[in-house]
C-alpha cells in the first residue's frame, strides 16, 4: 500500500496517484475535480459535472458527521480480558483523529516521515522534540515508535540509498540502520530521551533473525550508556519489540520472543 495514499486517507485529503500525463494536461489556474473514491481526475469540468460533485461532497460530509463514535466503550473478550485498541499513524497531525475514534494510544508510529522530503538528516534534538511531543499528546496511553523503515516505497535523498531491484526485500529498515549506525544511533537516542514519561515503547522493523535483533539491541545499549554520560534522562527499562513481517522471523518467533518484550 502506498504510504502517500495512507497519509492522504488519514488526513481526509482526496487523492489519485499514478497519473502519468497529469502535468501535460493540467495548466496553472485550471479547475479540477479529484475523485479519490473512483480514481478520477476531471480537468476543466462543465458546470453540470461540477454541480454533481458538489452534491456528492456535501452528502459525504453529512455522512461522516452522522457517524456515532462510542468513546466510552471498553473492548474485551468474552471471558472479560481487556483489549487495548490503538491507532497507527504517520504524522502527529493524525493524533486528534485517532483520539476521536476512541484509540487508546498509538500502536505504531512510523518515524521515517521526519526523514523524507529533505536534503539533510534530522538532528537528535529535532527528532527528540517531535517524538516527545507525540508521547505527551497521547499520555497516559503508550506510543510505540518504529525505528526508521527506509526502502520499498520510501527513499531518503541523503545519505545515498541504493535503489536495488527488490528494495522491499533488500537493503531497507533494520538492515539500512545497522549498516549506517551513525544515522541509527541519533534516532535511538532521540526516542530514548522521549521515553522519560514512561509511556514510550520501541520497535525494530523487518527483523529477519536473532542476530539482527541482538545487533540492534547492542546499539540501543550503547546509546543508553552515552546518554547517561551526557546526563540526559530516559526510561532505562523501555520495552523493545520486533516486527514479525518476514517469513524467517515468523519461523523463529519463539527464539526472538526470549530476547524482546513484544511483537
mmCIF file of C-alpha atoms in Angstrom:
data_model
loop_
_atom_site.group_PDB
_atom_site.id
_atom_site.type_symbol
_atom_site.label_atom_id
_atom_site.label_comp_id
_atom_site.label_asym_id
_atom_site.label_seq_id
_atom_site.Cartn_x
_atom_site.Cartn_y
_atom_site.Cartn_z
ATOM 1 C CA UNK A 1 0.000 0.000 0.000
ATOM 2 C CA UNK A 2 1.415 3.395 -0.974
ATOM 3 C CA UNK A 3 2.304 5.469 2.067
ATOM 4 C CA UNK A 4 1.226 8.560 0.140
ATOM 5 C CA UNK A 5 -2.252 7.048 -0.074
ATOM 6 C CA UNK A 6 -2.224 6.178 3.637
ATOM 7 C CA UNK A 7 -1.393 9.755 4.616
ATOM 8 C CA UNK A 8 -3.976 11.228 2.258
ATOM 9 C CA UNK A 9 -6.683 8.903 3.564
ATOM 10 C CA UNK A 10 -5.879 9.523 7.223
ATOM 11 C CA UNK A 11 -5.969 13.292 6.719
ATOM 12 C CA UNK A 12 -9.120 13.031 4.564
ATOM 13 C CA UNK A 13 -7.426 14.543 1.522
ATOM 14 C CA UNK A 14 -8.861 13.361 -1.833
ATOM 15 C CA UNK A 15 -6.020 11.836 -3.843
ATOM 16 C CA UNK A 16 -5.369 9.888 -7.026
ATOM 17 C CA UNK A 17 -1.894 8.549 -7.826
ATOM 18 C CA UNK A 18 -0.205 7.167 -10.927
ATOM 19 C CA UNK A 19 -1.450 9.823 -13.367
ATOM 20 C CA UNK A 20 1.476 9.890 -15.784
ATOM 21 C CA UNK A 21 0.035 12.556 -18.097
ATOM 22 C CA UNK A 22 -1.418 14.868 -15.445
ATOM 23 C CA UNK A 23 1.294 17.512 -15.794
ATOM 24 C CA UNK A 24 0.829 17.514 -19.570
ATOM 25 C CA UNK A 25 -2.920 18.127 -19.412
ATOM 26 C CA UNK A 26 -3.333 20.387 -16.373
ATOM 27 C CA UNK A 27 -2.418 24.047 -16.711
ATOM 28 C CA UNK A 28 -1.936 26.639 -13.986
ATOM 29 C CA UNK A 29 -5.301 28.072 -12.964
ATOM 30 C CA UNK A 30 -7.322 25.087 -14.215
ATOM 31 C CA UNK A 31 -10.306 23.969 -12.185
ATOM 32 C CA UNK A 32 -10.096 20.256 -11.448
ATOM 33 C CA UNK A 33 -12.048 17.634 -9.532
ATOM 34 C CA UNK A 34 -10.157 14.919 -7.663
ATOM 35 C CA UNK A 35 -12.425 11.913 -7.098
ATOM 36 C CA UNK A 36 -10.436 9.653 -4.789
ATOM 37 C CA UNK A 37 -13.217 7.085 -4.453
ATOM 38 C CA UNK A 38 -13.335 6.409 -8.207
ATOM 39 C CA UNK A 39 -9.717 7.202 -9.072
ATOM 40 C CA UNK A 40 -10.707 10.019 -11.408
ATOM 41 C CA UNK A 41 -9.248 13.460 -12.012
ATOM 42 C CA UNK A 42 -11.565 15.629 -14.086
ATOM 43 C CA UNK A 43 -9.847 18.591 -15.717
ATOM 44 C CA UNK A 44 -11.900 21.695 -16.525
ATOM 45 C CA UNK A 45 -15.285 20.134 -15.601
ATOM 46 C CA UNK A 46 -18.520 21.512 -17.012
ATOM 47 C CA UNK A 47 -20.907 23.366 -14.714
ATOM 48 C CA UNK A 48 -23.184 20.320 -14.723
ATOM 49 C CA UNK A 49 -20.399 17.958 -13.602
ATOM 50 C CA UNK A 50 -19.224 20.467 -11.011
ATOM 51 C CA UNK A 51 -22.729 20.691 -9.579
ATOM 52 C CA UNK A 52 -22.978 16.887 -9.360
ATOM 53 C CA UNK A 53 -19.692 16.602 -7.485
ATOM 54 C CA UNK A 54 -20.554 19.406 -5.087
ATOM 55 C CA UNK A 55 -23.698 17.468 -4.244
ATOM 56 C CA UNK A 56 -21.632 14.291 -3.685
ATOM 57 C CA UNK A 57 -19.181 16.191 -1.497
ATOM 58 C CA UNK A 58 -21.925 17.665 0.676
ATOM 59 C CA UNK A 59 -23.561 14.239 1.055
ATOM 60 C CA UNK A 60 -20.250 12.659 2.093
ATOM 61 C CA UNK A 61 -19.640 15.403 4.667
ATOM 62 C CA UNK A 62 -23.089 14.798 6.188
ATOM 63 C CA UNK A 63 -22.484 11.025 6.348
ATOM 64 C CA UNK A 64 -19.159 11.489 8.144
ATOM 65 C CA UNK A 65 -20.704 13.856 10.684
ATOM 66 C CA UNK A 66 -23.541 11.391 11.293
ATOM 67 C CA UNK A 67 -21.188 8.569 12.318
ATOM 68 C CA UNK A 68 -21.640 7.803 16.007
ATOM 69 C CA UNK A 69 -18.367 7.155 17.793
ATOM 70 C CA UNK A 70 -18.835 5.462 21.197
ATOM 71 C CA UNK A 71 -15.807 6.788 23.103
ATOM 72 C CA UNK A 72 -16.593 5.145 26.439
ATOM 73 C CA UNK A 73 -16.954 1.568 25.172
ATOM 74 C CA UNK A 74 -14.415 -0.830 26.666
ATOM 75 C CA UNK A 75 -13.186 -3.608 24.392
ATOM 76 C CA UNK A 76 -12.805 -7.035 25.968
ATOM 77 C CA UNK A 77 -13.008 -10.755 25.211
ATOM 78 C CA UNK A 78 -15.960 -12.935 26.217
ATOM 79 C CA UNK A 79 -14.125 -14.010 29.356
ATOM 80 C CA UNK A 80 -13.587 -10.389 30.375
ATOM 81 C CA UNK A 81 -9.971 -9.822 29.350
ATOM 82 C CA UNK A 82 -9.463 -6.176 28.406
ATOM 83 C CA UNK A 83 -8.060 -5.430 24.945
ATOM 84 C CA UNK A 84 -6.292 -2.195 24.082
ATOM 85 C CA UNK A 85 -7.217 -0.833 20.656
ATOM 86 C CA UNK A 86 -4.631 1.651 19.420
ATOM 87 C CA UNK A 87 -4.202 3.629 16.212
ATOM 88 C CA UNK A 88 -1.358 3.586 13.679
ATOM 89 C CA UNK A 89 -0.167 6.973 12.448
ATOM 90 C CA UNK A 90 2.306 8.566 10.056
ATOM 91 C CA UNK A 91 2.123 12.159 11.267
ATOM 92 C CA UNK A 92 1.483 13.948 14.588
ATOM 93 C CA UNK A 93 -1.447 15.702 12.910
ATOM 94 C CA UNK A 94 -3.307 12.376 12.947
ATOM 95 C CA UNK A 95 -3.418 12.146 16.746
ATOM 96 C CA UNK A 96 -6.711 14.077 17.122
ATOM 97 C CA UNK A 97 -8.299 11.713 14.579
ATOM 98 C CA UNK A 98 -7.362 8.501 16.407
ATOM 99 C CA UNK A 99 -8.482 10.061 19.685
ATOM 100 C CA UNK A 100 -11.786 10.929 18.062
ATOM 101 C CA UNK A 101 -12.307 7.283 17.166
ATOM 102 C CA UNK A 102 -11.513 6.128 20.690
ATOM 103 C CA UNK A 103 -7.993 4.753 20.222
ATOM 104 C CA UNK A 104 -6.046 4.104 23.411
ATOM 105 C CA UNK A 105 -2.624 5.282 22.389
ATOM 106 C CA UNK A 106 -0.539 4.662 19.275
ATOM 107 C CA UNK A 107 0.145 1.076 18.250
ATOM 108 C CA UNK A 108 2.649 2.100 15.566
ATOM 109 C CA UNK A 109 4.207 5.471 14.863
ATOM 110 C CA UNK A 110 6.078 5.395 11.549
ATOM 111 C CA UNK A 111 9.097 7.585 12.245
ATOM 112 C CA UNK A 112 10.584 7.679 8.740
ATOM 113 C CA UNK A 113 8.439 10.593 7.641
ATOM 114 C CA UNK A 114 10.595 13.042 9.583
ATOM 115 C CA UNK A 115 13.438 11.905 7.296
ATOM 116 C CA UNK A 116 11.694 12.194 3.928
ATOM 117 C CA UNK A 117 11.415 15.130 1.555
ATOM 118 C CA UNK A 118 14.577 16.860 2.762
ATOM 119 C CA UNK A 119 18.253 17.079 1.794
ATOM 120 C CA UNK A 120 19.678 16.869 5.303
ATOM 121 C CA UNK A 121 19.213 14.363 8.109
ATOM 122 C CA UNK A 122 17.147 15.386 11.149
ATOM 123 C CA UNK A 123 19.264 16.041 14.227
ATOM 124 C CA UNK A 124 18.839 14.262 17.541
ATOM 125 C CA UNK A 125 17.272 17.390 19.019
ATOM 126 C CA UNK A 126 14.773 17.761 16.162
ATOM 127 C CA UNK A 127 13.728 14.129 16.443
ATOM 128 C CA UNK A 128 13.563 14.298 20.240
ATOM 129 C CA UNK A 129 11.195 17.274 20.116
ATOM 130 C CA UNK A 130 8.958 15.536 17.551
ATOM 131 C CA UNK A 131 8.812 12.233 19.437
ATOM 132 C CA UNK A 132 8.373 13.760 22.893
ATOM 133 C CA UNK A 133 5.500 15.905 21.633
ATOM 134 C CA UNK A 134 3.719 12.777 20.383
ATOM 135 C CA UNK A 135 4.362 10.925 23.654
ATOM 136 C CA UNK A 136 2.955 13.812 25.691
ATOM 137 C CA UNK A 137 -0.133 14.145 23.481
ATOM 138 C CA UNK A 138 -1.171 10.506 23.949
ATOM 139 C CA UNK A 139 -0.212 10.237 27.636
ATOM 140 C CA UNK A 140 -1.183 8.371 29.813
ATOM 141 C CA UNK A 141 -1.569 5.899 26.951
ATOM 142 C CA UNK A 142 1.519 4.459 25.297
ATOM 143 C CA UNK A 143 3.116 5.023 21.904
ATOM 144 C CA UNK A 144 5.231 2.507 20.001
ATOM 145 C CA UNK A 145 7.883 4.208 17.879
ATOM 146 C CA UNK A 146 9.010 2.042 14.983
ATOM 147 C CA UNK A 147 12.568 2.892 14.024
ATOM 148 C CA UNK A 148 13.230 4.170 10.528
ATOM 149 C CA UNK A 149 11.985 1.873 7.756
ATOM 150 C CA UNK A 150 13.568 3.248 4.596
ATOM 151 C CA UNK A 151 13.274 1.288 1.350
ATOM 152 C CA UNK A 152 10.379 -0.140 -0.608
ATOM 153 C CA UNK A 153 8.253 2.882 -1.480
ATOM 154 C CA UNK A 154 10.214 5.233 0.798
ATOM 155 C CA UNK A 155 13.680 6.558 -0.030
ATOM 156 C CA UNK A 156 16.000 9.091 1.544
ATOM 157 C CA UNK A 157 17.613 11.821 -0.524
ATOM 158 C CA UNK A 158 20.583 11.699 1.870
ATOM 159 C CA UNK A 159 22.518 9.592 2.607
ATOM 160 C CA UNK A 160 22.732 7.652 -0.649
ATOM 161 C CA UNK A 161 20.473 4.627 -0.616
ATOM 162 C CA UNK A 162 20.934 2.094 -3.434
ATOM 163 C CA UNK A 163 17.727 1.696 -5.436
ATOM 164 C CA UNK A 164 18.194 -2.015 -5.918
ATOM 165 C CA UNK A 165 15.994 -4.332 -7.943
ATOM 166 C CA UNK A 166 13.892 -5.510 -4.999
ATOM 167 C CA UNK A 167 14.072 -2.882 -2.226
ATOM 168 C CA UNK A 168 11.089 -4.410 -0.404
ATOM 169 C CA UNK A 169 13.211 -7.481 0.391
ATOM 170 C CA UNK A 170 16.710 -5.999 0.359
ATOM 171 C CA UNK A 171 18.629 -3.143 1.911
ATOM 172 C CA UNK A 172 15.941 -1.470 3.982
ATOM 173 C CA UNK A 173 14.638 -0.968 7.510
ATOM 174 C CA UNK A 174 16.873 -2.643 10.121
ATOM 175 C CA UNK A 175 19.489 -3.610 7.503
ATOM 176 C CA UNK A 176 19.861 0.024 6.498
ATOM 177 C CA UNK A 177 20.055 1.057 10.167
ATOM 178 C CA UNK A 178 22.704 -1.499 11.082
ATOM 179 C CA UNK A 179 24.736 -0.536 8.005
ATOM 180 C CA UNK A 180 24.510 3.155 8.948
ATOM 181 C CA UNK A 181 24.889 3.186 12.757
ATOM 182 C CA UNK A 182 25.718 6.897 12.771
ATOM 183 C CA UNK A 183 22.189 7.560 11.474
ATOM 184 C CA UNK A 184 20.533 4.886 13.610
ATOM 185 C CA UNK A 185 22.115 5.976 16.897
ATOM 186 C CA UNK A 186 20.858 9.535 16.503
ATOM 187 C CA UNK A 187 17.301 8.240 16.237
ATOM 188 C CA UNK A 188 17.673 5.746 19.075
ATOM 189 C CA UNK A 189 18.956 8.448 21.417
ATOM 190 C CA UNK A 190 16.084 10.752 20.447
ATOM 191 C CA UNK A 191 13.497 8.030 21.142
ATOM 192 C CA UNK A 192 15.157 7.151 24.451
ATOM 193 C CA UNK A 193 15.048 10.784 25.565
ATOM 194 C CA UNK A 194 11.368 10.972 24.605
ATOM 195 C CA UNK A 195 10.689 7.951 26.835
ATOM 196 C CA UNK A 196 11.221 9.923 30.043
ATOM 197 C CA UNK A 197 7.442 9.907 30.658
ATOM 198 C CA UNK A 198 7.452 6.074 30.771
ATOM 199 C CA UNK A 199 4.805 5.669 28.054
ATOM 200 C CA UNK A 200 7.156 5.001 25.128
ATOM 201 C CA UNK A 201 7.986 1.648 23.540
ATOM 202 C CA UNK A 202 10.464 0.984 20.735
ATOM 203 C CA UNK A 203 10.077 -1.435 17.833
ATOM 204 C CA UNK A 204 12.584 -2.622 15.225
ATOM 205 C CA UNK A 205 11.164 -3.249 11.699
ATOM 206 C CA UNK A 206 11.938 -6.082 9.273
ATOM 207 C CA UNK A 207 13.865 -8.178 11.789
ATOM 208 C CA UNK A 208 14.780 -11.400 9.963
ATOM 209 C CA UNK A 209 16.539 -13.266 12.749
ATOM 210 C CA UNK A 210 18.057 -13.238 16.210
ATOM 211 C CA UNK A 211 21.405 -11.757 15.110
ATOM 212 C CA UNK A 212 19.786 -8.610 13.722
ATOM 213 C CA UNK A 213 17.780 -8.202 16.915
ATOM 214 C CA UNK A 214 20.901 -8.609 19.045
ATOM 215 C CA UNK A 215 22.862 -6.104 16.959
ATOM 216 C CA UNK A 216 20.046 -3.552 17.214
ATOM 217 C CA UNK A 217 19.752 -4.047 20.979
ATOM 218 C CA UNK A 218 23.529 -3.712 21.352
ATOM 219 C CA UNK A 219 23.391 -0.320 19.642
ATOM 220 C CA UNK A 220 20.485 0.650 21.891
ATOM 221 C CA UNK A 221 22.526 -0.262 24.979
ATOM 222 C CA UNK A 222 25.421 1.796 23.643
ATOM 223 C CA UNK A 223 23.092 4.778 23.222
ATOM 224 C CA UNK A 224 21.873 4.365 26.804
ATOM 225 C CA UNK A 225 25.449 4.495 28.097
ATOM 226 C CA UNK A 226 26.193 7.610 26.044
ATOM 227 C CA UNK A 227 23.063 9.372 27.304
ATOM 228 C CA UNK A 228 23.979 8.545 30.896
ATOM 229 C CA UNK A 229 27.408 10.110 30.364
ATOM 230 C CA UNK A 230 25.711 13.182 28.880
ATOM 231 C CA UNK A 231 23.439 13.411 31.916
ATOM 232 C CA UNK A 232 20.243 13.069 29.857
ATOM 233 C CA UNK A 233 17.199 11.341 31.324
ATOM 234 C CA UNK A 234 15.365 8.404 29.723
ATOM 235 C CA UNK A 235 13.428 5.262 30.623
ATOM 236 C CA UNK A 236 16.159 2.697 31.217
ATOM 237 C CA UNK A 237 13.553 -0.097 31.142
ATOM 238 C CA UNK A 238 11.947 0.926 27.843
ATOM 239 C CA UNK A 239 10.123 -2.003 26.205
ATOM 240 C CA UNK A 240 11.739 -3.246 23.000
ATOM 241 C CA UNK A 241 9.828 -5.126 20.300
ATOM 242 C CA UNK A 242 10.378 -6.672 16.876
ATOM 243 C CA UNK A 243 8.008 -6.579 13.919
ATOM 244 C CA UNK A 244 7.179 -10.025 12.592
ATOM 245 C CA UNK A 245 6.811 -9.295 8.876
ATOM 246 C CA UNK A 246 9.223 -11.638 7.080
ATOM 247 C CA UNK A 247 8.977 -15.465 6.909
ATOM 248 C CA UNK A 248 12.251 -16.094 8.754
ATOM 249 C CA UNK A 249 11.066 -14.018 11.720
ATOM 250 C CA UNK A 250 7.767 -15.882 11.854
ATOM 251 C CA UNK A 251 9.568 -19.233 11.832
ATOM 252 C CA UNK A 252 11.916 -18.183 14.647
ATOM 253 C CA UNK A 253 9.397 -16.185 16.680
ATOM 254 C CA UNK A 254 9.917 -18.426 19.712
ATOM 255 C CA UNK A 255 13.631 -17.576 19.712
ATOM 256 C CA UNK A 256 13.030 -13.849 19.172
ATOM 257 C CA UNK A 257 10.437 -13.794 21.956
ATOM 258 C CA UNK A 258 13.108 -14.678 24.507
ATOM 259 C CA UNK A 259 15.060 -11.504 23.714
ATOM 260 C CA UNK A 260 12.374 -8.879 23.174
ATOM 261 C CA UNK A 261 9.375 -7.626 25.142
ATOM 262 C CA UNK A 262 6.675 -7.728 22.475
ATOM 263 C CA UNK A 263 5.890 -8.319 18.803
#
